[in-house]
Amino acid sequence: MSTQFKAEVFQNQYLPQGAKEVHAIMTVTAEGSEGVAGTHTGGSLFGVICDTSGSMGGQKIYAAKEAMVKVVNLLPDDCAFFIVTGSSSARVIFPVSIATPQNKERACGVIKAGLDAHGGTVISTWLTEALQQFNKMAGAVRQALLLTDGQNDVSDEQQLNTVLQACEGVFQCDCRGVGTDWRVKQLQQISHKLLGTTDIIPNASMIEADFRAILEKAMSKSISDVALRLWTPQSARVLFCKQVSPDIVELTHRGKLVKPQVNDYPTGAWGKSESRDFHFCIEVQPGNVGDEMLAGRASLIYTVNGVETKVAEARILVTWTDDDAKSTKIDKRVAHYTGQAELAQNIQEGLEARAQGNIEVATAKLGKAVKIAHNSGNESTAKLLRTVVDIVDAETGTVRIKKSVAKEDEMALESRSTKTSRIPKSS
Amino acid sequence: MPSYKCPKNHESTESDFCSVCGAKIQGSPEVTTAVQKTATLTCPDCSAPHDPHSGNFCEICGYNFTSGAHGDLPPANITPTPLLKQEELTSSIGEKTHLTWAVVATVDPSLYEEGSPQPPTNQAPIIFHLEKENNLIGRSSSRRGIYPEVDLDFDDAVSHRHALLSCQPDGTLIVRDIGSTNGTKLNGVELTAMIDAPIKEGDELTLGHWTRMTVVAANS
């Protein structure tokens, strides 16, 4: 095995008498050793899905082409790739092939020659084509990059949901929106379902740098289809289960029941030296003072050729006590991530209120967000917040909503609001 | 697949916590094989080992294993007995120690404090050989069915169930105050109830009005 997983649980296991909610943060770290190509033998498959609808015309399609050529040339020789372009319908302009120098050259030729922008935006058809390509290499680490600049066709909503359902678990997909005419919620719907990220590329000239970063991250993944398996005792209920670092990914309703009391939550592919945090909240039957019980057993499972391998395990404990000094303490990591979740929520609600012209609510929510971001050391989010509000006092969260805000700043804040900071090492 | 019985009588596939209800499974199988017993539970109240064949009740505190009702002791904050590490166990099995323990109880008038009855002058030192794995320090009560191994009837400030002296599989001895009314001191330091303290030859326990006990090791 080349990738070692390590799981650690942080929690206050002491509950006062009668309490039944158990919180725990699990930190999972994958540590790869040099020189081994990963447990994964199926290689990796990277798909590029590029919008070629009418709105992409001009500078955007030109920049996208350039970026795609660069990405193709950057592909390692042993990985496979394909390219799908989409508008009202989708076209596989380059089917799944190994990234040999010849194939790269041919692909670049196709990109340069055959792309012109026209037609509408029906993303479900793009994903359907991509899905078929990914199905050709089921054993690989499968990741895609979707680039678009516009809103999906209204009529596509239902179809998109169906297609996403089919794509879930088959491939992961990062979404990038160019310009400001796309809708954050829409791309997030796709990226959340397909365990990817959504971000804005405000300016067409920045596509290339972003593509490089995505490709680099994708190529670092060595193990795909890792599931977070959570066992809970009989009569317990998982109130929520979410990834909280590096960003918030709600997993609660994505669990698949493996057998009674055991749920698998998807976490996608893991790279070497990757670290993520998960937050569990489990409701158990309250015990007597002095009772100790296991509220959850969380493990990471990956499946290679139908064989499940458990790579790390951690236990979530609970002890009931009448000692208030013990039971009233909140674990600092639990507190931190509870704050980060609140931060994301306040940003989303604040931006929504602002869009509806409800400045009072927006000021309150975004002020609260500024305060949390400031206190938790989430610098990147604090910086994004400063583009939307004028901060009078970060400590108390006193802010003034800016009169005019660049659309791309607002979208950047919205799409990155779920990014969390980790608890600073020094504290 | 091995299965373990949890305190609620579920068949558990996990050895540490029940795979059905999550309850802590007391007395891990490693430990029980090491002390040559079939299956022992640990009392959730006073964490004394309990042999299910000996009945429903904890012999130390009276905890009812069937109903979960508490015995005489108020349910306290339990610090579970730290399970012995595997290597410690295997090493202790290899070289069997023939150490046995005893305590000598004396009346020490110098421990007399205002308010206590005058210490008896005719109480001869008593030697208690710790023959069992767990030895209760206390005062006997036929009404409550308490017959301590270390019976300190002459000192009525000793609780009926006062403390526990446990001979460990590795040959060491520990003392645990099981929530006594007036407390126990080890070498002059007050013990925290329900916390195990290792003791060695020559250590002194003081309890009650004026009882002093000295730990003695004897080779058998």
XYZ file of C-alpha atoms in Angstrom:
647
model
C 0.000 0.000 0.000
C 1.457 3.333 -0.908
C -1.038 5.683 0.615
C -1.401 5.556 4.362
C -4.481 7.024 5.940
C -4.565 8.280 9.457
C -7.756 9.176 11.273
C -8.011 11.121 14.494
C -11.099 12.159 16.428
C -11.410 15.365 18.407
C -14.341 15.693 20.725
C -15.507 16.246 24.264
C -16.849 12.824 25.042
C -18.468 13.926 28.279
C -22.138 14.707 28.211
C -24.319 15.874 31.071
C -27.015 13.522 32.269
C -29.882 13.271 29.809
C -28.010 14.799 26.896
C -27.994 12.858 23.684
C -26.181 14.897 21.021
C -22.583 13.903 20.376
C -20.318 16.095 18.273
C -16.972 15.035 16.908
C -14.453 16.233 14.360
C -12.477 13.594 12.533
C -9.283 14.583 10.776
C -8.214 12.212 8.038
C -4.783 12.530 6.534
C -3.495 10.577 3.569
C 0.232 10.256 3.482
C 1.796 8.921 0.348
C 5.243 7.473 0.197
C 7.472 8.479 -2.653
C 8.189 6.224 -5.559
C 5.073 4.124 -5.637
C 2.405 5.056 -8.100
C -0.437 4.485 -5.705
C -2.602 1.529 -4.963
C -4.471 2.459 -7.996
C -3.639 0.359 -10.996
C -6.330 1.601 -13.351
C -4.557 4.837 -14.227
C -6.359 8.105 -14.381
C -8.804 9.600 -16.820
C -9.269 13.327 -17.151
C -12.153 14.776 -19.097
C -12.501 18.338 -20.323
C -16.050 19.553 -20.853
C -16.081 22.933 -22.548
C -18.966 25.242 -23.255
C -19.189 26.263 -26.926
C -22.555 27.978 -26.770
C -23.118 31.251 -28.609
C -22.261 33.368 -25.571
C -18.761 31.943 -25.493
C -18.007 33.668 -28.792
C -15.063 35.961 -29.212
C -12.412 36.288 -26.547
C -13.786 33.590 -24.245
C -13.744 30.750 -26.739
C -10.329 31.847 -27.869
C -8.993 31.793 -24.307
C -10.712 28.475 -23.587
C -9.102 26.927 -26.665
C -5.704 28.188 -25.621
C -6.193 26.846 -22.120
C -7.325 23.451 -23.366
C -4.300 23.124 -25.618
C -2.072 23.945 -22.673
C -3.849 21.445 -20.443
C -3.601 18.707 -23.052
C 0.125 19.323 -23.360
C 0.525 19.188 -19.618
C -1.100 15.771 -19.294
C 1.262 13.066 -18.068
C 1.968 10.466 -20.760
C 0.406 7.609 -18.847
C -2.978 9.150 -18.178
C -5.982 9.099 -20.456
C -8.123 12.016 -21.514
C -11.067 13.071 -23.629
C -12.679 16.318 -24.687
C -16.374 17.075 -24.941
C -17.758 20.347 -26.208
C -21.291 21.385 -25.573
C -23.980 23.835 -26.519
C -27.587 22.778 -27.153
C -26.153 19.347 -27.684
C -22.773 17.835 -26.968
C -20.030 16.494 -29.155
C -17.110 14.271 -28.262
C -14.395 16.031 -30.218
C -11.725 13.729 -28.873
C -12.684 10.345 -27.412
C -10.854 8.593 -24.571
C -7.204 8.108 -25.539
C -3.907 7.734 -23.786
C -1.999 11.013 -23.660
C 0.809 9.972 -25.967
C 2.638 12.789 -27.785
C 0.878 11.830 -31.025
C -2.557 11.847 -29.425
C -1.883 15.171 -27.737
C -0.882 16.678 -31.039
C -3.992 15.365 -32.743
C -6.166 16.632 -29.921
C -4.627 20.089 -30.141
C -5.310 20.084 -33.843
C -8.954 19.246 -33.261
C -9.307 21.940 -30.622
C -7.822 24.603 -32.814
C -9.693 23.631 -35.925
C -13.101 22.599 -34.832
C -14.421 24.918 -32.172
C -16.807 27.698 -32.903
C -19.329 29.096 -30.517
C -23.018 28.875 -31.273
C -26.215 27.478 -29.827
C -27.703 27.295 -26.360
C -26.602 25.785 -23.050
C -28.017 22.372 -22.197
C -25.570 20.993 -19.668
C -27.334 17.658 -19.207
C -26.367 16.640 -22.739
C -22.704 17.494 -22.051
C -22.651 15.400 -18.931
C -24.346 12.507 -20.704
C -21.566 12.413 -23.301
C -18.908 12.680 -20.614
C -20.555 9.887 -18.669
C -20.261 7.572 -21.661
C -16.578 8.374 -22.000
C -15.925 7.781 -18.314
C -17.713 4.446 -18.453
C -15.004 3.222 -20.815
C -12.436 3.291 -18.051
C -14.268 2.312 -14.912
C -11.080 1.352 -13.086
C -9.358 4.700 -13.394
C -9.373 7.744 -11.150
C -12.056 9.646 -13.028
C -12.206 13.426 -12.963
C -13.624 16.120 -15.152
C -13.460 19.840 -15.561
C -16.517 21.698 -16.783
C -16.158 25.205 -18.160
C -19.155 27.351 -18.941
C -20.067 31.011 -19.071
C -23.817 31.016 -19.040
C -26.940 29.804 -17.387
C -28.251 26.389 -18.129
C -31.395 26.304 -20.238
C -34.480 26.513 -18.029
C -36.053 23.516 -19.734
C -33.064 21.367 -18.776
C -33.623 21.396 -15.026
C -35.311 18.056 -14.689
C -33.090 16.328 -17.219
C -30.003 17.691 -15.495
C -31.121 16.182 -12.199
C -31.618 12.799 -13.803
C -28.237 12.907 -15.510
C -26.489 14.026 -12.330
C -28.015 11.073 -10.584
C -26.458 8.813 -13.194
C -23.079 10.540 -13.042
C -22.850 10.446 -9.264
C -20.147 8.039 -8.270
C -18.955 7.602 -11.855
C -16.823 10.709 -12.047
C -15.929 13.811 -10.114
C -16.333 17.207 -11.670
C -14.940 20.650 -10.918
C -16.964 23.494 -12.397
C -15.667 26.855 -13.519
C -17.738 29.784 -14.594
C -16.196 32.383 -16.883
C -17.423 35.944 -16.573
C -20.486 36.806 -14.535
C -23.437 35.549 -16.567
C -23.570 32.108 -14.998
C -25.311 31.223 -11.791
C -23.326 30.070 -8.772
C -26.144 27.917 -7.417
C -26.467 26.071 -10.694
C -22.831 25.080 -10.989
C -22.683 24.281 -7.305
C -25.537 21.875 -7.813
C -23.348 20.010 -10.291
C -20.073 20.234 -8.399
C -21.635 19.236 -5.077
C -23.274 16.215 -6.564
C -20.074 15.251 -8.344
C -17.777 15.990 -5.387
C -15.982 18.881 -7.027
C -15.565 22.584 -6.512
C -17.161 25.590 -8.152
C -15.296 28.794 -8.730
C -15.377 31.895 -10.813
C -12.900 32.830 -13.508
C -13.758 36.510 -13.754
C -11.630 37.125 -16.762
C -11.066 34.907 -19.800
C -7.324 35.469 -19.621
C -7.245 33.665 -16.286
C -8.646 30.404 -17.645
C -5.257 28.927 -18.340
C -3.828 29.337 -14.843
C -6.974 27.916 -13.334
C -6.981 24.902 -15.658
C -3.402 24.169 -14.751
C -4.235 24.200 -11.052
C -7.183 21.891 -11.547
C -5.171 19.466 -13.635
C -2.366 19.448 -11.106
C -4.780 18.652 -8.312
C -6.491 15.986 -10.392
C -3.216 14.286 -11.225
C -2.202 14.168 -7.572
C -5.134 11.879 -6.785
C -4.036 8.329 -6.282
C -7.010 6.555 -4.798
C -10.519 6.934 -6.106
C -13.895 5.993 -4.737
C -13.075 6.368 -1.082
C -16.094 6.133 1.157
C -16.500 7.328 4.685
C -18.185 4.506 6.548
C -20.026 5.385 9.705
C -21.350 2.828 12.116
C -23.792 4.054 14.726
C -25.438 2.163 17.561
C -28.948 0.861 17.317
C -31.542 3.584 17.864
C -28.984 6.310 17.184
C -29.538 8.919 14.500
C -26.987 10.775 12.422
C -28.145 14.388 12.724
C -25.504 15.493 10.284
C -22.323 14.368 8.664
C -20.309 16.796 6.616
C -16.870 17.489 5.359
C -15.768 20.748 6.961
C -12.245 21.189 5.645
C -10.911 22.230 3.171
C -14.465 23.247 2.383
C -17.920 22.429 3.613
C -19.571 19.537 1.812
C -22.888 18.416 3.170
C -22.954 14.611 3.219
C -25.822 13.882 5.567
C -28.327 12.860 2.934
C -25.818 11.195 0.669
C -25.188 8.202 2.848
C -25.854 4.807 1.336
C -27.034 2.174 3.750
C -24.540 -0.705 3.547
C -26.223 -2.758 6.220
C -28.296 -1.847 9.238
C -26.531 0.842 11.307
C -23.808 1.329 8.697
C -23.771 4.141 6.128
C -21.263 4.943 3.422
C -20.726 8.590 2.502
C -18.874 9.394 -0.729
C -15.608 11.333 -0.448
C -14.315 10.788 -3.968
C -10.652 10.518 -4.831
C -7.815 11.265 -2.446
C -4.398 12.510 -3.302
C -1.139 11.949 -1.560
C -0.664 14.117 1.507
C -4.245 15.293 1.500
C -5.989 16.110 4.723
C -9.680 16.640 5.351
C -11.852 17.187 8.380
C -15.314 15.790 8.929
C -17.915 16.854 11.470
C -20.346 14.307 12.853
C -23.350 14.966 15.007
C -24.979 11.828 16.329
C -28.010 11.544 18.544
C -27.884 8.593 20.926
C -30.108 7.271 23.664
C -29.046 9.050 26.845
C -27.342 6.752 29.336
C -26.846 6.836 33.075
C -24.155 8.897 34.677
C -20.969 6.882 34.444
C -22.007 4.935 31.353
C -19.565 4.920 28.499
C -20.624 3.975 25.039
C -19.529 4.160 21.451
C -21.592 6.667 19.500
C -19.904 6.047 16.202
C -17.168 4.156 14.484
C -15.943 6.025 11.434
C -13.674 4.441 8.899
C -12.445 5.048 5.403
C -13.095 2.352 2.866
C -11.859 2.049 -0.645
C -12.782 -0.546 -3.146
C -10.409 -1.991 -5.694
C -11.743 -4.667 -8.029
C -14.683 -5.271 -5.759
C -12.531 -5.821 -2.689
C -13.177 -3.447 0.163
C -10.212 -2.256 2.148
C -10.530 -0.408 5.412
C -7.734 2.123 5.638
C -8.367 4.045 8.821
C -10.711 3.938 11.737
C -11.580 6.221 14.592
C -14.042 5.974 17.440
C -16.517 8.547 18.673
C -17.125 7.970 22.355
C -19.563 9.312 24.847
C -19.491 9.211 28.633
C -22.229 10.647 30.775
C -21.064 12.538 33.794
C -22.474 14.710 36.550
C -19.288 16.719 36.571
C -20.223 20.026 34.955
C -16.604 20.973 34.520
C -16.205 18.077 32.128
C -19.525 18.150 30.340
C -19.707 21.857 29.635
C -16.418 22.024 27.796
C -16.694 22.277 24.024
C -13.915 20.799 21.993
C -12.126 23.654 20.254
C -12.222 21.972 16.864
C -15.933 21.297 17.135
C -16.415 24.937 18.117
C -14.217 26.119 15.275
C -16.041 24.212 12.568
C -19.441 25.030 13.998
C -18.328 28.634 13.552
C -17.121 28.025 10.006
C -20.467 26.516 9.054
C -22.196 29.508 10.565
C -19.879 31.756 8.590
C -20.843 30.121 5.298
C -24.514 30.298 6.159
C -24.341 33.953 7.112
C -22.605 34.812 3.855
C -25.175 32.977 1.779
C -28.122 34.464 3.630
C -26.518 37.890 3.651
C -25.943 37.879 -0.090
C -29.461 36.661 -0.683
C -30.915 39.422 1.479
C -28.757 41.954 -0.323
C -29.986 40.724 -3.695
C -33.550 41.181 -2.492
C -32.756 44.696 -1.343
C -33.131 43.873 2.327
C -30.140 45.889 3.432
C -30.806 45.586 7.163
C -30.758 41.809 7.164
C -27.822 41.766 4.758
C -25.830 44.082 7.028
C -26.559 41.947 10.074
C -25.693 38.669 8.359
C -22.587 39.871 6.585
C -21.482 41.661 9.750
C -21.769 38.422 11.651
C -19.782 36.725 8.893
C -17.031 39.329 9.121
C -16.849 38.823 12.854
C -16.556 35.030 12.577
C -14.053 35.195 9.721
C -11.972 37.651 11.706
C -12.051 35.662 14.933
C -11.392 32.306 13.339
C -8.513 33.494 11.225
C -10.238 32.717 7.938
C -8.235 35.322 6.033
C -9.268 34.320 2.525
C -12.973 34.644 3.319
C -12.380 37.860 5.248
C -10.673 39.270 2.182
C -13.606 38.323 -0.048
C -16.025 39.865 2.431
C -14.140 43.148 2.225
C -15.094 43.401 -1.431
C -18.770 43.462 -0.486
C -18.824 45.372 2.797
C -16.865 48.202 4.378
C -15.657 46.964 7.709
C -16.000 49.485 10.518
C -14.988 47.101 13.286
C -14.195 43.471 12.560
C -14.127 42.540 16.250
C -17.806 43.363 16.743
C -18.866 42.712 13.174
C -19.877 46.288 12.468
C -20.046 46.735 8.714
C -21.578 48.905 6.020
C -22.811 47.324 2.827
C -20.980 48.760 -0.146
C -23.175 50.728 -2.513
C -21.704 49.258 -5.624
C -20.148 45.865 -5.709
C -18.547 44.273 -8.721
C -20.643 41.325 -9.830
C -17.603 39.072 -9.999
C -16.647 39.905 -6.413
C -20.067 38.980 -5.191
C -20.003 35.730 -7.166
C -16.529 34.903 -5.906
C -17.730 35.362 -2.341
C -20.802 33.261 -2.976
C -18.901 30.409 -4.604
C -16.101 30.391 -2.058
C -18.191 30.936 1.045
C -17.939 27.260 1.948
C -14.178 27.403 2.132
C -13.085 26.926 5.705
C -9.925 27.664 7.590
C -8.271 25.154 9.824
C -7.727 25.853 13.443
C -4.414 27.703 13.727
C -1.617 25.423 14.877
C -0.470 27.770 17.600
C -3.728 27.822 19.548
C -16.340 -14.707 13.423
C -15.650 -14.210 17.109
C -18.464 -12.771 19.106
C -18.506 -10.935 22.390
C -21.294 -10.413 24.873
C -22.053 -6.835 25.665
C -23.528 -5.734 29.016
C -26.942 -5.606 27.388
C -26.515 -9.169 26.186
C -26.072 -8.422 22.504
C -23.796 -10.570 20.416
C -21.103 -8.133 19.354
C -18.683 -8.642 16.507
C -16.391 -5.997 17.982
C -14.386 -6.602 21.113
C -14.236 -3.064 22.482
C -17.719 -1.679 22.075
C -20.889 -3.559 21.237
C -21.545 -3.618 17.496
C -25.269 -3.422 18.161
C -25.784 -0.850 20.882
C -22.352 0.718 21.339
C -22.099 -0.190 25.014
C -18.607 -0.626 26.322
C -17.694 -4.268 26.531
C -16.029 -4.773 29.837
C -13.132 -7.097 30.371
C -11.653 -7.559 26.952
C -11.078 -11.173 25.904
C -7.298 -10.815 26.130
C -7.478 -9.957 29.776
C -9.908 -12.717 30.627
C -7.786 -15.420 29.047
C -4.778 -14.104 30.888
C -6.413 -14.470 34.267
C -7.762 -17.905 33.352
C -11.414 -17.077 33.526
C -14.107 -17.636 31.018
C -15.883 -14.335 30.764
C -15.893 -11.580 33.292
C -17.797 -8.383 33.190
C -16.716 -5.230 34.870
C -19.123 -3.488 37.131
C -20.059 -0.183 35.476
C -20.447 1.438 38.897
C -17.316 0.479 40.768
C -15.435 -1.205 37.910
C -14.700 -4.306 39.908
C -14.550 -7.466 37.797
C -17.676 -9.540 37.936
C -18.068 -13.222 37.163
C -21.495 -13.673 35.549
C -21.779 -17.138 37.064
C -21.655 -15.749 40.555
C -24.989 -14.015 40.197
C -26.633 -10.841 39.064
C -25.066 -8.470 41.526
C -21.676 -6.873 41.803
C -20.081 -8.347 44.865
C -18.406 -5.104 45.656
C -21.021 -2.432 45.305
C -24.194 -4.362 44.690
C -24.820 -3.113 41.160
C -27.551 -5.143 39.517
C -26.249 -6.393 36.182
C -29.687 -7.378 34.948
C -31.723 -4.307 35.751
C -28.868 -1.828 35.824
C -29.993 -0.618 39.248
C -27.265 0.939 41.307
C -26.073 -0.577 44.532
C -25.295 1.233 47.760
C -22.754 3.408 46.117
C -23.845 6.598 44.508
C -23.066 6.352 40.813
C -19.792 8.174 40.551
C -17.626 9.336 37.723
C -16.073 6.191 36.543
C -12.592 6.028 35.305
C -12.574 2.664 33.657
C -9.783 0.370 34.695
C -7.125 0.862 32.085
C -6.914 -2.385 30.206
C -3.539 -3.942 30.291
C -1.545 -3.743 27.163
C -1.021 -6.922 25.234
C 2.752 -7.031 25.704
C 2.466 -6.547 29.425
C 0.129 -9.468 29.570
C 2.200 -11.875 27.560
C 5.297 -11.030 29.520
C 3.492 -11.593 32.790
C 2.242 -14.982 31.672
C 5.734 -16.076 30.757
C 7.428 -15.451 34.088
C 4.868 -16.226 36.706
C 5.333 -14.130 39.786
C 4.723 -15.808 43.077
C 4.239 -12.639 44.983
C 1.325 -12.549 47.346
C 0.145 -9.546 49.214
C -0.992 -8.910 52.720
C -1.981 -5.874 54.719
C -1.439 -5.359 58.416
C -4.098 -3.295 60.128
C -3.282 -1.515 63.352
C -4.946 1.051 65.537
C -2.772 4.129 65.575
C -3.798 6.465 68.395
C -1.751 9.252 66.834
C -4.397 9.491 64.093
C -6.962 10.449 66.707
C -8.751 13.664 65.944
C -11.202 15.735 67.938
C -14.664 14.233 67.696
C -13.602 10.641 67.238
C -14.209 8.091 69.944
C -11.167 7.151 71.964
C -9.113 4.512 70.152
C -9.228 1.056 71.705
C -6.025 0.124 73.433
C -6.406 -3.603 73.268
C -6.657 -4.035 69.487
C -3.849 -6.292 68.306
C -2.510 -5.854 64.769
C -4.432 -7.999 62.273
C -2.830 -9.515 59.192
C -5.069 -9.916 56.195
C -3.703 -12.110 53.425
C -5.053 -10.985 50.111
C -5.966 -14.327 48.655
C -8.592 -13.197 46.229
C -8.159 -11.162 43.171
C -10.333 -8.426 44.608
C -10.409 -7.781 48.304
C -12.936 -5.480 49.838
C -11.937 -3.244 52.697
C -14.936 -2.470 54.865
C -17.035 -3.431 57.813
C -19.218 -6.492 57.861
C -22.960 -6.170 57.952
C -25.068 -9.257 58.088
C -28.157 -7.201 57.363
C -26.705 -5.956 54.113
C -24.785 -9.137 53.410
C -21.412 -7.479 53.381
C -18.508 -9.626 54.467
C -15.300 -7.797 53.542
C -12.064 -9.649 53.072
C -10.347 -6.906 54.997
C -12.772 -6.533 57.834
C -12.189 -3.441 59.983
C -15.166 -3.794 62.318
C -13.380 -2.101 65.190
C -13.376 1.283 63.422
C -16.879 2.541 62.740
C -15.694 5.412 60.550
C -14.750 2.849 57.927
C -17.527 2.507 55.370
C -19.136 -0.895 54.989
C -17.841 -0.881 51.427
C -14.834 1.302 51.710
C -12.112 0.452 49.240
C -10.836 -2.299 47.047
C -7.443 -3.960 46.940
C -6.980 -5.650 43.575
C -4.166 -8.013 42.751
C -3.309 -7.388 39.126
C -2.463 -10.164 36.661
C 1.052 -8.769 36.420
C 1.566 -9.223 40.154
C 1.132 -5.633 41.218
C -1.431 -4.361 43.654
C -3.768 -1.438 43.313
C -6.062 0.311 45.730
C -9.278 2.012 44.781
C -11.462 3.968 47.138
C -14.950 2.960 46.041
C -16.682 6.066 47.264
C -16.187 5.697 50.986
C -17.810 8.223 53.274
C -14.720 9.366 55.111
C -12.084 8.729 52.489
C -8.798 6.907 52.344
C -5.279 8.269 52.458
C -2.343 6.628 50.747
C 0.878 7.646 52.477
C -0.941 10.675 53.822
C -2.429 11.719 50.478
C -6.174 11.602 50.057
C -7.216 9.179 47.283
C -9.710 10.249 44.672
C -12.698 7.945 44.725
C -12.817 5.458 41.868
C -9.301 6.212 40.735
C -6.853 3.348 40.915
C -3.610 3.928 42.706
C -0.789 1.410 42.463
C 0.651 0.466 45.841
C 3.815 -1.355 46.811
C 5.388 -2.897 49.840
C 5.624 -0.544 52.776
C 2.899 1.818 51.573
C 0.498 2.910 54.244
C -3.220 3.428 53.997
C -4.988 5.389 56.685
C -8.736 5.378 57.019
C -11.560 5.560 59.487
C -10.940 7.098 62.881
C -7.504 5.735 63.525
C -6.825 2.711 61.366
C -3.472 2.383 59.715
C -2.739 -0.399 57.231
C 0.676 -1.345 55.960
C 1.188 -3.245 52.719
C 3.361 -6.316 53.027
C 4.637 -8.483 50.201
C 5.309 -12.134 50.873
C 6.825 -14.777 48.616
C 4.837 -17.970 48.556
